[in-house]
MMTF fields as JSON, N, C-alpha, C and O atoms, coordinates in Angstrom:
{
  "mmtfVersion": "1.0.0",
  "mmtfProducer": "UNKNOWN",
  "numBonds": 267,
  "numAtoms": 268,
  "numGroups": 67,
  "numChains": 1,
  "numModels": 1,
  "chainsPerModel": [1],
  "groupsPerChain": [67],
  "chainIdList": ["A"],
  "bondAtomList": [4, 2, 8, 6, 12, 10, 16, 14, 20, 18, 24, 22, 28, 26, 32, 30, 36, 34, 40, 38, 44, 42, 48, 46, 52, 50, 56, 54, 60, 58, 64, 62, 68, 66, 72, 70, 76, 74, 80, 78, 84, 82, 88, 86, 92, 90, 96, 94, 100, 98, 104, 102, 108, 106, 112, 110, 116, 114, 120, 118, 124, 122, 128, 126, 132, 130, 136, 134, 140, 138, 144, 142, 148, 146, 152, 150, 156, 154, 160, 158, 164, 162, 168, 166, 172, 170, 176, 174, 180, 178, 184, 182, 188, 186, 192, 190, 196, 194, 200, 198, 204, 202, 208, 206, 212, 210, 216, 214, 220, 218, 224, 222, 228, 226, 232, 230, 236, 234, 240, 238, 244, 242, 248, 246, 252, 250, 256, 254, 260, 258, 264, 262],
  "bondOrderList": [1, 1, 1, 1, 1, 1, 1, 1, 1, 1, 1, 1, 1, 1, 1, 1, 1, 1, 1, 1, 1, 1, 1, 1, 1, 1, 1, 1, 1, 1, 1, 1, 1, 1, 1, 1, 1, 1, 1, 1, 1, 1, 1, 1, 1, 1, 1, 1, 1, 1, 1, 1, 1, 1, 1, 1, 1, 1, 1, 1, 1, 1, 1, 1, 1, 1],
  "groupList": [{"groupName": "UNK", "atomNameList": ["N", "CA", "C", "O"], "elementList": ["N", "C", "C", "O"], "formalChargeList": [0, 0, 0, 0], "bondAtomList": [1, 0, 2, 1, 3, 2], "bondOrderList": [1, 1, 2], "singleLetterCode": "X", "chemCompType": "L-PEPTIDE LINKING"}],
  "groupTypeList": [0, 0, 0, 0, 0, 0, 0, 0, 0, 0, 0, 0, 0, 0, 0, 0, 0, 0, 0, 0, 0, 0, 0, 0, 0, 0, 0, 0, 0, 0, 0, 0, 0, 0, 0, 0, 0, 0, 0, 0, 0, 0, 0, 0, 0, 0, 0, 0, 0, 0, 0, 0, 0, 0, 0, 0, 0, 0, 0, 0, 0, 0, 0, 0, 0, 0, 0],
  "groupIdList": [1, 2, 3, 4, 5, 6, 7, 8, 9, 10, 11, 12, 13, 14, 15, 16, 17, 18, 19, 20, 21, 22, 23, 24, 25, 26, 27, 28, 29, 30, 31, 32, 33, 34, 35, 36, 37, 38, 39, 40, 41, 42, 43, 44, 45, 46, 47, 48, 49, 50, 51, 52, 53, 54, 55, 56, 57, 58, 59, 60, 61, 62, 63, 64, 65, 66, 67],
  "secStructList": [7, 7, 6, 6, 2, 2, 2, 2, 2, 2, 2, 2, 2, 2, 2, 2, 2, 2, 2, 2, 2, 2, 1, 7, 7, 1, 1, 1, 6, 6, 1, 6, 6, 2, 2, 2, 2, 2, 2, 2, 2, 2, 2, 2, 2, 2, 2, 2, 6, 2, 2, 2, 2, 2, 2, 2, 2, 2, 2, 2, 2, 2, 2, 2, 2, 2, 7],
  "xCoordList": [-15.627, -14.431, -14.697, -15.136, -14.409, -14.894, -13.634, -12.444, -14.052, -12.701, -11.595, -10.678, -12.169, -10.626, -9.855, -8.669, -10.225, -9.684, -8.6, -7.576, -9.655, -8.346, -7.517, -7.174, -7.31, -6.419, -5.438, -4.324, -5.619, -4.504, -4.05, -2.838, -4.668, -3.942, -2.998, -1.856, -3.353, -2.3, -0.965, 0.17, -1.445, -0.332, 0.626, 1.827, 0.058, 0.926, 1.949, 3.139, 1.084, 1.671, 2.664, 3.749, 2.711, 3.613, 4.53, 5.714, 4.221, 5.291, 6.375, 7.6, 5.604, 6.546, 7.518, 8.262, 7.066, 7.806, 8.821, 9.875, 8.763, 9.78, 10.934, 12.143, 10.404, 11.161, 11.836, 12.814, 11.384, 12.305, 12.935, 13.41, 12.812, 13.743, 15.113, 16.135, 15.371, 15.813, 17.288, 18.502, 16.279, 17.041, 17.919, 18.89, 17.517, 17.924, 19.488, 19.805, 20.515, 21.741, 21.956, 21.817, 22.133, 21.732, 22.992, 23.277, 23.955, 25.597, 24.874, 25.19, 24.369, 23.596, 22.421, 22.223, 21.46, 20.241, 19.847, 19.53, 19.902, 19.097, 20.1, 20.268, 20.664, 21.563, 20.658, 20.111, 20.912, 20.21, 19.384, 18.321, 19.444, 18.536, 17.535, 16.31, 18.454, 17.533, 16.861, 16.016, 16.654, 15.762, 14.881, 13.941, 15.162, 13.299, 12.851, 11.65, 13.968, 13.12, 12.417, 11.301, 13.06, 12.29, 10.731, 9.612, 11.309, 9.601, 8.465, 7.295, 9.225, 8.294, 7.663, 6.451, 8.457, 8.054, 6.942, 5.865, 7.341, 6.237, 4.739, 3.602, 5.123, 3.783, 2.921, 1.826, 3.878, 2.899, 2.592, 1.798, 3.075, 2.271, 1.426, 0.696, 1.302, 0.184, -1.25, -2.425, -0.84, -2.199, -2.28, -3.144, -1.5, -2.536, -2.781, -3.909, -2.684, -3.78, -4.949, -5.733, -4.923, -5.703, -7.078, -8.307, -6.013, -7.285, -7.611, -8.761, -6.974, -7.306, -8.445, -9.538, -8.511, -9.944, -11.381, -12.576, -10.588, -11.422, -12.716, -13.897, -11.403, -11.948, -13.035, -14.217, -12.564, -13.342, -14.859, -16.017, -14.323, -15.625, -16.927, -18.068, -16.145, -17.478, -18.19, -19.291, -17.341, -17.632, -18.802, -19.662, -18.74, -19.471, -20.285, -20.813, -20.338, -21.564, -22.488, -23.703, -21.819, -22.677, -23.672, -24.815, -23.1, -23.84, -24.72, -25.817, -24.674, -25.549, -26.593, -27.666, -26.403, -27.442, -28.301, -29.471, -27.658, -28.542, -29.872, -30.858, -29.525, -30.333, -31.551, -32.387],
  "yCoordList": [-6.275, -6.463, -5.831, -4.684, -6.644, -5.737, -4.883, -4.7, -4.656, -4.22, -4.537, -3.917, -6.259, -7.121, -7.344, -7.605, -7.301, -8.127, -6.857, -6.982, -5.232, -4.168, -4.373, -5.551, -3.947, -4.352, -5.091, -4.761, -6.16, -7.72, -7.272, -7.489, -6.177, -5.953, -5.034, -5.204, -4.058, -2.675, -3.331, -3.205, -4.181, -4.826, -5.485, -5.228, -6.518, -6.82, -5.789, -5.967, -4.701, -3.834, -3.436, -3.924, -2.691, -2.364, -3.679, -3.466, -4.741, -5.367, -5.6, -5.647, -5.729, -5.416, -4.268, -4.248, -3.292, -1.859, -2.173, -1.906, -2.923, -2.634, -3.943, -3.796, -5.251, -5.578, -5.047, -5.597, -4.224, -3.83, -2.352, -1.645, -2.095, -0.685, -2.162, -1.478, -2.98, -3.585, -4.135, -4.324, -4.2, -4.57, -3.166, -3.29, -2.308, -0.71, -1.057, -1.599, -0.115, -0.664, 1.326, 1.853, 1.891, 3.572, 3.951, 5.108, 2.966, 3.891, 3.984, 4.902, 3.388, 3.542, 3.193, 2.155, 4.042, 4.014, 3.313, 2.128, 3.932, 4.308, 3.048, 3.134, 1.806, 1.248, -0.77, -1.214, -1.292, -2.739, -3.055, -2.444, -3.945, -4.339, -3.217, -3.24, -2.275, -1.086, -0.5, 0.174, -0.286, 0.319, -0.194, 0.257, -1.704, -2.517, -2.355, -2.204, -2.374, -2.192, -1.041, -1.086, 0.359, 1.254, 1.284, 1.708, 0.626, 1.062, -0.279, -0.098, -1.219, -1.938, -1.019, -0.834, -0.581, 0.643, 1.683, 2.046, 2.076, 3.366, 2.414, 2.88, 1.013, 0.104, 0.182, 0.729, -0.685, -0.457, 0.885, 0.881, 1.826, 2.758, 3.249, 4.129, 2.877, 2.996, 2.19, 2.553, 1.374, 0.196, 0.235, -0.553, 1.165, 1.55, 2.497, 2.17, 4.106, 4.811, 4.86, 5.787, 3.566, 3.312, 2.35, 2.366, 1.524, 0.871, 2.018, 2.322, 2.909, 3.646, 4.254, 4.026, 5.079, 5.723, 4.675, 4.852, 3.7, 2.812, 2.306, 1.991, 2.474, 2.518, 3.548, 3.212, 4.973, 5.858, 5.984, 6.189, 5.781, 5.475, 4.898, 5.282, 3.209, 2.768, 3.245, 2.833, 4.331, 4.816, 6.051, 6.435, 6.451, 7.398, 6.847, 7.725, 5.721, 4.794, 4.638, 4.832, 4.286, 3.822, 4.929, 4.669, 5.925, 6.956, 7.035, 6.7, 7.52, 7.854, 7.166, 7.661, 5.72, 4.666, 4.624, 4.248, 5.057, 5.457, 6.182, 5.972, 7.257, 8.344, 8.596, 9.498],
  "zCoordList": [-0.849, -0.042, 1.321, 1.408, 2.462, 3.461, 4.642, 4.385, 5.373, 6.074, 6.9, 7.439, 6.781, 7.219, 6.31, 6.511, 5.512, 4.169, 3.371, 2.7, 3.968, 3.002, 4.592, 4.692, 5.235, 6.66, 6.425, 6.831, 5.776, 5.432, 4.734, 4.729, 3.441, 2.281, 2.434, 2.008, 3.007, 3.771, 4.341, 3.883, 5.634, 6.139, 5.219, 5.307, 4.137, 3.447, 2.48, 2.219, 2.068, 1.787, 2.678, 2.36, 3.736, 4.537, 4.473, 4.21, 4.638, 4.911, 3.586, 3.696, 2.327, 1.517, 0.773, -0.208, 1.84, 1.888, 2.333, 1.755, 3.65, 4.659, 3.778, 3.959, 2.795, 2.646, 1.324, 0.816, 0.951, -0.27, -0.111, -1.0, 1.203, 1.898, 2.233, 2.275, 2.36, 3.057, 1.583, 1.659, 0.442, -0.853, -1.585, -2.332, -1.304, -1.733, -0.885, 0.174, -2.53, -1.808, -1.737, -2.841, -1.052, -1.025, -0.904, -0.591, -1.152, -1.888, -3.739, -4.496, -3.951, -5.469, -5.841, -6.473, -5.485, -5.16, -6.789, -6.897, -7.57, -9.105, -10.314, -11.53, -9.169, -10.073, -9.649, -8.64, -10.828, -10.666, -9.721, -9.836, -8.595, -8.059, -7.388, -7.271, -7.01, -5.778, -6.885, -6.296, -8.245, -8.778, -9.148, -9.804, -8.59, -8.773, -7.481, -7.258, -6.292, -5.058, -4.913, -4.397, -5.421, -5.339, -6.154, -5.864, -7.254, -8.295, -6.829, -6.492, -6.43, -5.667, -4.402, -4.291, -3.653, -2.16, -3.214, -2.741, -4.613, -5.212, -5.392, -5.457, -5.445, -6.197, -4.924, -4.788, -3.758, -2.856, -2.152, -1.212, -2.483, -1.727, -2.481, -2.026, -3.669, -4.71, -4.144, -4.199, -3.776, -3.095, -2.182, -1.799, -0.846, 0.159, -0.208, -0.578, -0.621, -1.154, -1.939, -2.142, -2.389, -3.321, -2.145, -2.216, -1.043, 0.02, 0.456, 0.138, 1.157, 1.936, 1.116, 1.635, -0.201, -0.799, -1.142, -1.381, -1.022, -0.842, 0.093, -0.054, 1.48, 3.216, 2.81, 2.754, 2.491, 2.832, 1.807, 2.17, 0.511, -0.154, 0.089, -0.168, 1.019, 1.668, 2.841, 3.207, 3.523, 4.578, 4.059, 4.853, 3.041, 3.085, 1.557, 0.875, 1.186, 0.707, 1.807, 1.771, 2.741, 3.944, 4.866, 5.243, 5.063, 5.351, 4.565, 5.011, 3.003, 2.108, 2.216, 2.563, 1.888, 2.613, 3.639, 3.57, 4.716, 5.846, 5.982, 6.688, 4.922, 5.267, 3.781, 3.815]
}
């Protein structure tokens, strides 16, 4: 996977943050729909930390390689 491709994935991530901050009804956070939006905002921020160790893994594959 290279590093346009985690980029697209982040973004999409972010973007489906922002749309399920958008579904959260926060007079009742922890009630029907907003408690799928929330487990969705925890999923994706699960998968950019997960690109992000990713980013960095190959970054320092790549060094190792070098030398």
């Amino acid at each position: 996977m290279n590093r346009i491709l985690s980029i697209i994935l982040i973004t999409l991530a972010i973007a489906l943050i922002a749309y399920n901050v958008i579904l959260i009804n926060f007079e009742n956070p922890l009630e029907g729909d907003s408690i799928i939006a929330i487990i969705g905002i925890v999923a994706s921020l699960c998968a950019i930390v997960l690109l992000l160790i990713f980013i960095a893994s190959k970054k320092i594959q790549n060094k190792v390689d070098e030398n």
